[in-house]
Amino acid sequence: MLAERWNKQELKNSMVEQQVLHFIEQQNRPYNAQIVADNLAQYGLKKGPIQKALDALSEAGKITCKEFGKTKIYLAPQDGAEALNKEEQDAKLKEVQELTDKCKEGGEAVRRLRKALADTRNTLTLEQIECNINDLQGQIQEQSGKLETLRSGATLISSAERVAIEKAFSAAMSHWAKRKRIFYNIWNSLRENIEGKIADLFEDIGVETDEAVDADLKSFEQLLPKKFKVR
């Protein structure tokens, strides 16, 4: 039973080597193991067996292996290849240049198509445009109504409502100033023995300063009528 399994494995390895050798000779160009595996994946071959086949073929002298650091490049032996004359070399170089130019043109065409596709995806549909127009028209009507109210000189709030709002705002400013003063009176007595950045410490213990939230007490105090004074 063991001998039978061994023979089957040898047969399988031999078949993989034949396919790899046929591919290398047919293509007649340098490849690493990954590229060979990518091309032979359609036949159900995995990279592991392909790598073993490449190494076995190289050791047997059926293909050539060139090592560049950790990278191995495999190619068909070139010993029996006929050397090209000057005209043939020039023709090959011209062909390579023409193919290179075509590849560049193809790449540019692909980029243009991708850009066109992205622009198409970002373009609103007619239905979306009509929906946006309706929303904007509704906003225009709403703002126009407010504007007409202001132009007519109509009283938007009563005097009592305005006084109540001013008192509430003044009280809020007073509380703000008082609590800020209390906090810094306590903090200034503690900070002498504290090392490190104050901003980092505040963030760690959850203290939100006016500066952290871009708030300025004095700018808000200027909104108060002169009869109100923050204490």
PDB file of N, CA and C in Angstrom, residues 78-176:
ATOM      1  N   GLN A  78      19.190  28.598 -22.902  1.00  0.00           N
ATOM      2  CA  GLN A  78      19.387  29.357 -24.134  1.00  0.00           C
ATOM      3  C   GLN A  78      20.594  28.875 -24.931  1.00  0.00           C
ATOM      4  N   ASP A  79      21.144  27.738 -24.531  1.00  0.00           N
ATOM      5  CA  ASP A  79      22.365  27.257 -25.203  1.00  0.00           C
ATOM      6  C   ASP A  79      22.141  26.989 -26.679  1.00  0.00           C
ATOM      7  N   GLY A  80      20.990  26.405 -27.013  1.00  0.00           N
ATOM      8  CA  GLY A  80      20.760  26.033 -28.406  1.00  0.00           C
ATOM      9  C   GLY A  80      20.093  27.117 -29.225  1.00  0.00           C
ATOM     10  N   ALA A  81      19.825  28.263 -28.614  1.00  0.00           N
ATOM     11  CA  ALA A  81      19.129  29.344 -29.337  1.00  0.00           C
ATOM     12  C   ALA A  81      20.075  30.012 -30.325  1.00  0.00           C
ATOM     13  N   GLU A  82      19.552  30.317 -31.467  1.00  0.00           N
ATOM     14  CA  GLU A  82      20.357  30.976 -32.493  1.00  0.00           C
ATOM     15  C   GLU A  82      20.486  32.467 -32.166  1.00  0.00           C
ATOM     16  N   ALA A  83      21.689  32.989 -32.319  1.00  0.00           N
ATOM     17  CA  ALA A  83      21.930  34.411 -32.075  1.00  0.00           C
ATOM     18  C   ALA A  83      21.345  35.241 -33.208  1.00  0.00           C
ATOM     19  N   LEU A  84      20.706  36.332 -32.845  1.00  0.00           N
ATOM     20  CA  LEU A  84      20.106  37.219 -33.841  1.00  0.00           C
ATOM     21  C   LEU A  84      21.177  38.117 -34.439  1.00  0.00           C
ATOM     22  N   ASN A  85      21.046  38.381 -35.742  1.00  0.00           N
ATOM     23  CA  ASN A  85      21.963  39.324 -36.365  1.00  0.00           C
ATOM     24  C   ASN A  85      21.502  40.745 -36.069  1.00  0.00           C
ATOM     25  N   LYS A  86      22.236  41.728 -36.558  1.00  0.00           N
ATOM     26  CA  LYS A  86      21.955  43.142 -36.242  1.00  0.00           C
ATOM     27  C   LYS A  86      20.568  43.539 -36.724  1.00  0.00           C
ATOM     28  N   GLU A  87      20.190  43.141 -37.918  1.00  0.00           N
ATOM     29  CA  GLU A  87      18.887  43.521 -38.466  1.00  0.00           C
ATOM     30  C   GLU A  87      17.755  42.896 -37.652  1.00  0.00           C
ATOM     31  N   GLU A  88      17.939  41.635 -37.287  1.00  0.00           N
ATOM     32  CA  GLU A  88      16.901  40.964 -36.493  1.00  0.00           C
ATOM     33  C   GLU A  88      16.774  41.590 -35.104  1.00  0.00           C
ATOM     34  N   GLN A  89      17.912  41.972 -34.522  1.00  0.00           N
ATOM     35  CA  GLN A  89      17.873  42.631 -33.219  1.00  0.00           C
ATOM     36  C   GLN A  89      17.142  43.966 -33.303  1.00  0.00           C
ATOM     37  N   ASP A  90      17.448  44.739 -34.362  1.00  0.00           N
ATOM     38  CA  ASP A  90      16.787  46.034 -34.538  1.00  0.00           C
ATOM     39  C   ASP A  90      15.287  45.851 -34.734  1.00  0.00           C
ATOM     40  N   ALA A  91      14.913  44.811 -35.486  1.00  0.00           N
ATOM     41  CA  ALA A  91      13.491  44.557 -35.736  1.00  0.00           C
ATOM     42  C   ALA A  91      12.774  44.193 -34.430  1.00  0.00           C
ATOM     43  N   LYS A  92      13.451  43.387 -33.607  1.00  0.00           N
ATOM     44  CA  LYS A  92      12.861  43.001 -32.324  1.00  0.00           C
ATOM     45  C   LYS A  92      12.723  44.209 -31.405  1.00  0.00           C
ATOM     46  N   LEU A  93      13.769  45.045 -31.382  1.00  0.00           N
ATOM     47  CA  LEU A  93      13.712  46.241 -30.548  1.00  0.00           C
ATOM     48  C   LEU A  93      12.599  47.177 -31.004  1.00  0.00           C
ATOM     49  N   LYS A  94      12.418  47.297 -32.299  1.00  0.00           N
ATOM     50  CA  LYS A  94      11.347  48.130 -32.834  1.00  0.00           C
ATOM     51  C   LYS A  94       9.989  47.567 -32.447  1.00  0.00           C
ATOM     52  N   GLU A  95       9.869  46.245 -32.531  1.00  0.00           N
ATOM     53  CA  GLU A  95       8.609  45.597 -32.152  1.00  0.00           C
ATOM     54  C   GLU A  95       8.300  45.824 -30.675  1.00  0.00           C
ATOM     55  N   VAL A  96       9.342  45.704 -29.854  1.00  0.00           N
ATOM     56  CA  VAL A  96       9.161  45.932 -28.416  1.00  0.00           C
ATOM     57  C   VAL A  96       8.713  47.361 -28.146  1.00  0.00           C
ATOM     58  N   GLN A  97       9.343  48.326 -28.855  1.00  0.00           N
ATOM     59  CA  GLN A  97       8.980  49.729 -28.665  1.00  0.00           C
ATOM     60  C   GLN A  97       7.540  49.991 -29.091  1.00  0.00           C
ATOM     61  N   GLU A  98       7.134  49.397 -30.223  1.00  0.00           N
ATOM     62  CA  GLU A  98       5.763  49.569 -30.694  1.00  0.00           C
ATOM     63  C   GLU A  98       4.759  48.994 -29.699  1.00  0.00           C
ATOM     64  N   LEU A  99       5.084  47.818 -29.161  1.00  0.00           N
ATOM     65  CA  LEU A  99       4.196  47.207 -28.167  1.00  0.00           C
ATOM     66  C   LEU A  99       4.146  48.025 -26.885  1.00  0.00           C
ATOM     67  N   THR A 100       5.311  48.590 -26.513  1.00  0.00           N
ATOM     68  CA  THR A 100       5.349  49.445 -25.320  1.00  0.00           C
ATOM     69  C   THR A 100       4.471  50.672 -25.498  1.00  0.00           C
ATOM     70  N   ASP A 101       4.558  51.288 -26.702  1.00  0.00           N
ATOM     71  CA  ASP A 101       3.725  52.465 -26.988  1.00  0.00           C
ATOM     72  C   ASP A 101       2.242  52.109 -26.950  1.00  0.00           C
ATOM     73  N   LYS A 102       1.916  50.936 -27.486  1.00  0.00           N
ATOM     74  CA  LYS A 102       0.514  50.512 -27.470  1.00  0.00           C
ATOM     75  C   LYS A 102       0.027  50.285 -26.042  1.00  0.00           C
ATOM     76  N   CYS A 103       0.913  49.747 -25.209  1.00  0.00           N
ATOM     77  CA  CYS A 103       0.545  49.540 -23.802  1.00  0.00           C
ATOM     78  C   CYS A 103       0.284  50.864 -23.100  1.00  0.00           C
ATOM     79  N   LYS A 104       1.132  51.866 -23.402  1.00  0.00           N
ATOM     80  CA  LYS A 104       0.928  53.189 -22.812  1.00  0.00           C
ATOM     81  C   LYS A 104      -0.393  53.785 -23.275  1.00  0.00           C
ATOM     82  N   GLU A 105      -0.665  53.662 -24.577  1.00  0.00           N
ATOM     83  CA  GLU A 105      -1.927  54.189 -25.101  1.00  0.00           C
ATOM     84  C   GLU A 105      -3.119  53.474 -24.460  1.00  0.00           C
ATOM     85  N   GLY A 106      -2.972  52.146 -24.330  1.00  0.00           N
ATOM     86  CA  GLY A 106      -4.044  51.386 -23.696  1.00  0.00           C
ATOM     87  C   GLY A 106      -4.247  51.798 -22.246  1.00  0.00           C
ATOM     88  N   GLY A 107      -3.131  52.043 -21.526  1.00  0.00           N
ATOM     89  CA  GLY A 107      -3.232  52.472 -20.132  1.00  0.00           C
ATOM     90  C   GLY A 107      -3.911  53.822 -20.001  1.00  0.00           C
ATOM     91  N   GLU A 108      -3.568  54.756 -20.920  1.00  0.00           N
ATOM     92  CA  GLU A 108      -4.201  56.070 -20.892  1.00  0.00           C
ATOM     93  C   GLU A 108      -5.689  55.968 -21.211  1.00  0.00           C
ATOM     94  N   ALA A 109      -6.034  55.096 -22.144  1.00  0.00           N
ATOM     95  CA  ALA A 109      -7.446  54.902 -22.476  1.00  0.00           C
ATOM     96  C   ALA A 109      -8.214  54.349 -21.287  1.00  0.00           C
ATOM     97  N   VAL A 110      -7.588  53.409 -20.583  1.00  0.00           N
ATOM     98  CA  VAL A 110      -8.232  52.831 -19.391  1.00  0.00           C
ATOM     99  C   VAL A 110      -8.438  53.902 -18.331  1.00  0.00           C
ATOM    100  N   ARG A 111      -7.443  54.761 -18.112  1.00  0.00           N
ATOM    101  CA  ARG A 111      -7.577  55.836 -17.126  1.00  0.00           C
ATOM    102  C   ARG A 111      -8.687  56.798 -17.507  1.00  0.00           C
ATOM    103  N   ARG A 112      -8.792  57.120 -18.796  1.00  0.00           N
ATOM    104  CA  ARG A 112      -9.865  58.027 -19.241  1.00  0.00           C
ATOM    105  C   ARG A 112     -11.237  57.402 -19.004  1.00  0.00           C
ATOM    106  N   LEU A 113     -11.347  56.105 -19.305  1.00  0.00           N
ATOM    107  CA  LEU A 113     -12.623  55.421 -19.105  1.00  0.00           C
ATOM    108  C   LEU A 113     -12.987  55.337 -17.629  1.00  0.00           C
ATOM    109  N   ARG A 114     -11.994  55.083 -16.785  1.00  0.00           N
ATOM    110  CA  ARG A 114     -12.255  55.026 -15.345  1.00  0.00           C
ATOM    111  C   ARG A 114     -12.712  56.386 -14.821  1.00  0.00           C
ATOM    112  N   LYS A 115     -12.079  57.461 -15.321  1.00  0.00           N
ATOM    113  CA  LYS A 115     -12.480  58.810 -14.905  1.00  0.00           C
ATOM    114  C   LYS A 115     -13.899  59.107 -15.361  1.00  0.00           C
ATOM    115  N   ALA A 116     -14.201  58.716 -16.611  1.00  0.00           N
ATOM    116  CA  ALA A 116     -15.556  58.933 -17.124  1.00  0.00           C
ATOM    117  C   ALA A 116     -16.584  58.162 -16.308  1.00  0.00           C
ATOM    118  N   LEU A 117     -16.212  56.929 -15.914  1.00  0.00           N
ATOM    119  CA  LEU A 117     -17.114  56.124 -15.094  1.00  0.00           C
ATOM    120  C   LEU A 117     -17.334  56.761 -13.733  1.00  0.00           C
ATOM    121  N   ALA A 118     -16.245  57.276 -13.133  1.00  0.00           N
ATOM    122  CA  ALA A 118     -16.375  57.927 -11.820  1.00  0.00           C
ATOM    123  C   ALA A 118     -17.235  59.180 -11.925  1.00  0.00           C
ATOM    124  N   ASP A 119     -17.027  59.962 -13.013  1.00  0.00           N
ATOM    125  CA  ASP A 119     -17.841  61.173 -13.205  1.00  0.00           C
ATOM    126  C   ASP A 119     -19.310  60.810 -13.367  1.00  0.00           C
ATOM    127  N   THR A 120     -19.560  59.715 -14.084  1.00  0.00           N
ATOM    128  CA  THR A 120     -20.945  59.285 -14.293  1.00  0.00           C
ATOM    129  C   THR A 120     -21.601  58.889 -12.981  1.00  0.00           C
ATOM    130  N   ARG A 121     -20.842  58.194 -12.136  1.00  0.00           N
ATOM    131  CA  ARG A 121     -21.389  57.768 -10.847  1.00  0.00           C
ATOM    132  C   ARG A 121     -21.658  58.955  -9.936  1.00  0.00           C
ATOM    133  N   ASN A 122     -20.844  60.016 -10.076  1.00  0.00           N
ATOM    134  CA  ASN A 122     -21.022  61.194  -9.225  1.00  0.00           C
ATOM    135  C   ASN A 122     -22.086  62.154  -9.755  1.00  0.00           C
ATOM    136  N   THR A 123     -22.548  61.927 -10.966  1.00  0.00           N
ATOM    137  CA  THR A 123     -23.556  62.801 -11.557  1.00  0.00           C
ATOM    138  C   THR A 123     -24.941  62.433 -11.032  1.00  0.00           C
ATOM    139  N   LEU A 124     -25.693  63.455 -10.654  1.00  0.00           N
ATOM    140  CA  LEU A 124     -27.045  63.215 -10.137  1.00  0.00           C
ATOM    141  C   LEU A 124     -27.984  62.797 -11.260  1.00  0.00           C
ATOM    142  N   THR A 125     -28.924  61.952 -10.916  1.00  0.00           N
ATOM    143  CA  THR A 125     -29.952  61.575 -11.883  1.00  0.00           C
ATOM    144  C   THR A 125     -30.969  62.705 -12.001  1.00  0.00           C
ATOM    145  N   LEU A 126     -31.787  62.653 -13.044  1.00  0.00           N
ATOM    146  CA  LEU A 126     -32.813  63.677 -13.250  1.00  0.00           C
ATOM    147  C   LEU A 126     -33.776  63.723 -12.064  1.00  0.00           C
ATOM    148  N   GLU A 127     -34.101  62.566 -11.549  1.00  0.00           N
ATOM    149  CA  GLU A 127     -35.015  62.499 -10.401  1.00  0.00           C
ATOM    150  C   GLU A 127     -34.398  63.164  -9.175  1.00  0.00           C
ATOM    151  N   GLN A 128     -33.087  62.929  -8.946  1.00  0.00           N
ATOM    152  CA  GLN A 128     -32.409  63.552  -7.810  1.00  0.00           C
ATOM    153  C   GLN A 128     -32.326  65.065  -7.980  1.00  0.00           C
ATOM    154  N   ILE A 129     -32.074  65.527  -9.215  1.00  0.00           N
ATOM    155  CA  ILE A 129     -32.008  66.968  -9.477  1.00  0.00           C
ATOM    156  C   ILE A 129     -33.360  67.618  -9.201  1.00  0.00           C
ATOM    157  N   GLU A 130     -34.443  67.003  -9.672  1.00  0.00           N
ATOM    158  CA  GLU A 130     -35.781  67.553  -9.449  1.00  0.00           C
ATOM    159  C   GLU A 130     -36.107  67.593  -7.958  1.00  0.00           C
ATOM    160  N   CYS A 131     -35.684  66.570  -7.214  1.00  0.00           N
ATOM    161  CA  CYS A 131     -35.926  66.532  -5.773  1.00  0.00           C
ATOM    162  C   CYS A 131     -35.174  67.664  -5.075  1.00  0.00           C
ATOM    163  N   ASN A 132     -33.912  67.895  -5.491  1.00  0.00           N
ATOM    164  CA  ASN A 132     -33.129  68.987  -4.904  1.00  0.00           C
ATOM    165  C   ASN A 132     -33.741  70.340  -5.220  1.00  0.00           C
ATOM    166  N   ILE A 133     -34.229  70.490  -6.441  1.00  0.00           N
ATOM    167  CA  ILE A 133     -34.873  71.757  -6.827  1.00  0.00           C
ATOM    168  C   ILE A 133     -36.097  72.027  -5.957  1.00  0.00           C
ATOM    169  N   ASN A 134     -36.897  71.002  -5.725  1.00  0.00           N
ATOM    170  CA  ASN A 134     -38.094  71.160  -4.887  1.00  0.00           C
ATOM    171  C   ASN A 134     -37.713  71.549  -3.462  1.00  0.00           C
ATOM    172  N   ASP A 135     -36.665  70.914  -2.936  1.00  0.00           N
ATOM    173  CA  ASP A 135     -36.212  71.256  -1.579  1.00  0.00           C
ATOM    174  C   ASP A 135     -35.736  72.699  -1.500  1.00  0.00           C
ATOM    175  N   LEU A 136     -34.967  73.128  -2.506  1.00  0.00           N
ATOM    176  CA  LEU A 136     -34.461  74.510  -2.517  1.00  0.00           C
ATOM    177  C   LEU A 136     -35.589  75.521  -2.657  1.00  0.00           C
ATOM    178  N   GLN A 137     -36.571  75.200  -3.488  1.00  0.00           N
ATOM    179  CA  GLN A 137     -37.700  76.100  -3.636  1.00  0.00           C
ATOM    180  C   GLN A 137     -38.469  76.242  -2.330  1.00  0.00           C
ATOM    181  N   GLY A 138     -38.617  75.137  -1.599  1.00  0.00           N
ATOM    182  CA  GLY A 138     -39.276  75.201  -0.295  1.00  0.00           C
ATOM    183  C   GLY A 138     -38.508  76.074   0.672  1.00  0.00           C
ATOM    184  N   GLN A 139     -37.151  75.957   0.672  1.00  0.00           N
ATOM    185  CA  GLN A 139     -36.333  76.792   1.546  1.00  0.00           C
ATOM    186  C   GLN A 139     -36.430  78.256   1.160  1.00  0.00           C
ATOM    187  N   ILE A 140     -36.475  78.525  -0.145  1.00  0.00           N
ATOM    188  CA  ILE A 140     -36.591  79.913  -0.616  1.00  0.00           C
ATOM    189  C   ILE A 140     -37.906  80.522  -0.148  1.00  0.00           C
ATOM    190  N   GLN A 141     -38.979  79.774  -0.263  1.00  0.00           N
ATOM    191  CA  GLN A 141     -40.280  80.278   0.182  1.00  0.00           C
ATOM    192  C   GLN A 141     -40.283  80.550   1.682  1.00  0.00           C
ATOM    193  N   GLU A 142     -39.682  79.630   2.444  1.00  0.00           N
ATOM    194  CA  GLU A 142     -39.642  79.813   3.895  1.00  0.00           C
ATOM    195  C   GLU A 142     -38.842  81.047   4.284  1.00  0.00           C
ATOM    196  N   GLN A 143     -37.664  81.222   3.668  1.00  0.00           N
ATOM    197  CA  GLN A 143     -36.830  82.385   3.972  1.00  0.00           C
ATOM    198  C   GLN A 143     -37.460  83.672   3.470  1.00  0.00           C
ATOM    199  N   SER A 144     -38.151  83.597   2.336  1.00  0.00           N
ATOM    200  CA  SER A 144     -38.828  84.786   1.802  1.00  0.00           C
ATOM    201  C   SER A 144     -39.920  85.260   2.756  1.00  0.00           C
ATOM    202  N   GLY A 145     -40.632  84.283   3.345  1.00  0.00           N
ATOM    203  CA  GLY A 145     -41.657  84.644   4.322  1.00  0.00           C
ATOM    204  C   GLY A 145     -41.063  85.352   5.526  1.00  0.00           C
ATOM    205  N   LYS A 146     -39.935  84.840   6.022  1.00  0.00           N
ATOM    206  CA  LYS A 146     -39.280  85.489   7.156  1.00  0.00           C
ATOM    207  C   LYS A 146     -38.800  86.887   6.784  1.00  0.00           C
ATOM    208  N   LEU A 147     -38.273  87.020   5.559  1.00  0.00           N
ATOM    209  CA  LEU A 147     -37.773  88.309   5.112  1.00  0.00           C
ATOM    210  C   LEU A 147     -38.899  89.330   5.021  1.00  0.00           C
ATOM    211  N   GLU A 148     -40.051  88.926   4.505  1.00  0.00           N
ATOM    212  CA  GLU A 148     -41.200  89.837   4.402  1.00  0.00           C
ATOM    213  C   GLU A 148     -41.662  90.285   5.779  1.00  0.00           C
ATOM    214  N   THR A 149     -41.613  89.369   6.748  1.00  0.00           N
ATOM    215  CA  THR A 149     -42.003  89.721   8.117  1.00  0.00           C
ATOM    216  C   THR A 149     -41.076  90.787   8.685  1.00  0.00           C
ATOM    217  N   LEU A 150     -39.781  90.635   8.417  1.00  0.00           N
ATOM    218  CA  LEU A 150     -38.816  91.619   8.905  1.00  0.00           C
ATOM    219  C   LEU A 150     -38.992  92.960   8.203  1.00  0.00           C
ATOM    220  N   ARG A 151     -39.258  92.918   6.904  1.00  0.00           N
ATOM    221  CA  ARG A 151     -39.418  94.157   6.137  1.00  0.00           C
ATOM    222  C   ARG A 151     -40.668  94.931   6.558  1.00  0.00           C
ATOM    223  N   SER A 152     -41.691  94.214   6.969  1.00  0.00           N
ATOM    224  CA  SER A 152     -42.948  94.871   7.342  1.00  0.00           C
ATOM    225  C   SER A 152     -42.864  95.555   8.699  1.00  0.00           C
ATOM    226  N   GLY A 153     -41.776  95.273   9.449  1.00  0.00           N
ATOM    227  CA  GLY A 153     -41.617  95.900  10.753  1.00  0.00           C
ATOM    228  C   GLY A 153     -42.470  95.263  11.826  1.00  0.00           C
ATOM    229  N   ALA A 154     -43.002  94.094  11.572  1.00  0.00           N
ATOM    230  CA  ALA A 154     -43.850  93.422  12.552  1.00  0.00           C
ATOM    231  C   ALA A 154     -43.027  93.033  13.771  1.00  0.00           C
ATOM    232  N   THR A 155     -43.645  93.086  14.931  1.00  0.00           N
ATOM    233  CA  THR A 155     -42.978  92.719  16.172  1.00  0.00           C
ATOM    234  C   THR A 155     -42.904  91.198  16.290  1.00  0.00           C
ATOM    235  N   LEU A 156     -41.694  90.689  16.335  1.00  0.00           N
ATOM    236  CA  LEU A 156     -41.508  89.245  16.368  1.00  0.00           C
ATOM    237  C   LEU A 156     -41.689  88.683  17.769  1.00  0.00           C
ATOM    238  N   ILE A 157     -41.244  89.416  18.768  1.00  0.00           N
ATOM    239  CA  ILE A 157     -41.451  89.013  20.164  1.00  0.00           C
ATOM    240  C   ILE A 157     -41.899  90.242  20.947  1.00  0.00           C
ATOM    241  N   SER A 158     -42.582  90.004  22.042  1.00  0.00           N
ATOM    242  CA  SER A 158     -43.057  91.110  22.872  1.00  0.00           C
ATOM    243  C   SER A 158     -41.930  91.638  23.749  1.00  0.00           C
ATOM    244  N   SER A 159     -42.168  92.812  24.339  1.00  0.00           N
ATOM    245  CA  SER A 159     -41.161  93.403  25.232  1.00  0.00           C
ATOM    246  C   SER A 159     -40.921  92.516  26.436  1.00  0.00           C
ATOM    247  N   ALA A 160     -41.985  91.899  26.962  1.00  0.00           N
ATOM    248  CA  ALA A 160     -41.837  91.027  28.128  1.00  0.00           C
ATOM    249  C   ALA A 160     -40.994  89.814  27.791  1.00  0.00           C
ATOM    250  N   GLU A 161     -41.225  89.250  26.609  1.00  0.00           N
ATOM    251  CA  GLU A 161     -40.436  88.081  26.188  1.00  0.00           C
ATOM    252  C   GLU A 161     -38.966  88.453  26.026  1.00  0.00           C
ATOM    253  N   ARG A 162     -38.711  89.636  25.477  1.00  0.00           N
ATOM    254  CA  ARG A 162     -37.330  90.067  25.269  1.00  0.00           C
ATOM    255  C   ARG A 162     -36.622  90.260  26.613  1.00  0.00           C
ATOM    256  N   VAL A 163     -37.295  90.881  27.569  1.00  0.00           N
ATOM    257  CA  VAL A 163     -36.700  91.094  28.885  1.00  0.00           C
ATOM    258  C   VAL A 163     -36.414  89.769  29.580  1.00  0.00           C
ATOM    259  N   ALA A 164     -37.334  88.807  29.433  1.00  0.00           N
ATOM    260  CA  ALA A 164     -37.142  87.505  30.051  1.00  0.00           C
ATOM    261  C   ALA A 164     -35.937  86.779  29.443  1.00  0.00           C
ATOM    262  N   ILE A 165     -35.793  86.893  28.144  1.00  0.00           N
ATOM    263  CA  ILE A 165     -34.655  86.269  27.462  1.00  0.00           C
ATOM    264  C   ILE A 165     -33.346  86.921  27.898  1.00  0.00           C
ATOM    265  N   GLU A 166     -33.342  88.237  27.992  1.00  0.00           N
ATOM    266  CA  GLU A 166     -32.131  88.942  28.404  1.00  0.00           C
ATOM    267  C   GLU A 166     -31.727  88.558  29.818  1.00  0.00           C
ATOM    268  N   LYS A 167     -32.739  88.442  30.730  1.00  0.00           N
ATOM    269  CA  LYS A 167     -32.453  88.050  32.116  1.00  0.00           C
ATOM    270  C   LYS A 167     -31.892  86.633  32.171  1.00  0.00           C
ATOM    271  N   ALA A 168     -32.465  85.714  31.407  1.00  0.00           N
ATOM    272  CA  ALA A 168     -31.991  84.338  31.396  1.00  0.00           C
ATOM    273  C   ALA A 168     -30.568  84.261  30.853  1.00  0.00           C
ATOM    274  N   PHE A 169     -30.306  85.028  29.822  1.00  0.00           N
ATOM    275  CA  PHE A 169     -28.968  85.049  29.234  1.00  0.00           C
ATOM    276  C   PHE A 169     -27.968  85.631  30.214  1.00  0.00           C
ATOM    277  N   SER A 170     -28.352  86.720  30.902  1.00  0.00           N
ATOM    278  CA  SER A 170     -27.470  87.345  31.884  1.00  0.00           C
ATOM    279  C   SER A 170     -27.179  86.397  33.036  1.00  0.00           C
ATOM    280  N   ALA A 171     -28.196  85.661  33.489  1.00  0.00           N
ATOM    281  CA  ALA A 171     -27.997  84.703  34.579  1.00  0.00           C
ATOM    282  C   ALA A 171     -27.041  83.600  34.156  1.00  0.00           C
ATOM    283  N   ALA A 172     -27.199  83.121  32.923  1.00  0.00           N
ATOM    284  CA  ALA A 172     -26.317  82.066  32.424  1.00  0.00           C
ATOM    285  C   ALA A 172     -24.871  82.562  32.365  1.00  0.00           C
ATOM    286  N   MET A 173     -24.661  83.794  31.921  1.00  0.00           N
ATOM    287  CA  MET A 173     -23.318  84.357  31.876  1.00  0.00           C
ATOM    288  C   MET A 173     -22.721  84.499  33.272  1.00  0.00           C
ATOM    289  N   SER A 174     -23.562  84.877  34.224  1.00  0.00           N
ATOM    290  CA  SER A 174     -23.084  85.025  35.606  1.00  0.00           C
ATOM    291  C   SER A 174     -22.656  83.674  36.176  1.00  0.00           C
ATOM    292  N   HIS A 175     -23.463  82.644  35.943  1.00  0.00           N
ATOM    293  CA  HIS A 175     -23.113  81.305  36.412  1.00  0.00           C
ATOM    294  C   HIS A 175     -21.805  80.833  35.760  1.00  0.00           C
ATOM    295  N   TRP A 176     -21.690  81.101  34.470  1.00  0.00           N
ATOM    296  CA  TRP A 176     -20.475  80.713  33.745  1.00  0.00           C
ATOM    297  C   TRP A 176     -19.237  81.355  34.382  1.00  0.00           C
TER     298      TRP A 176
END
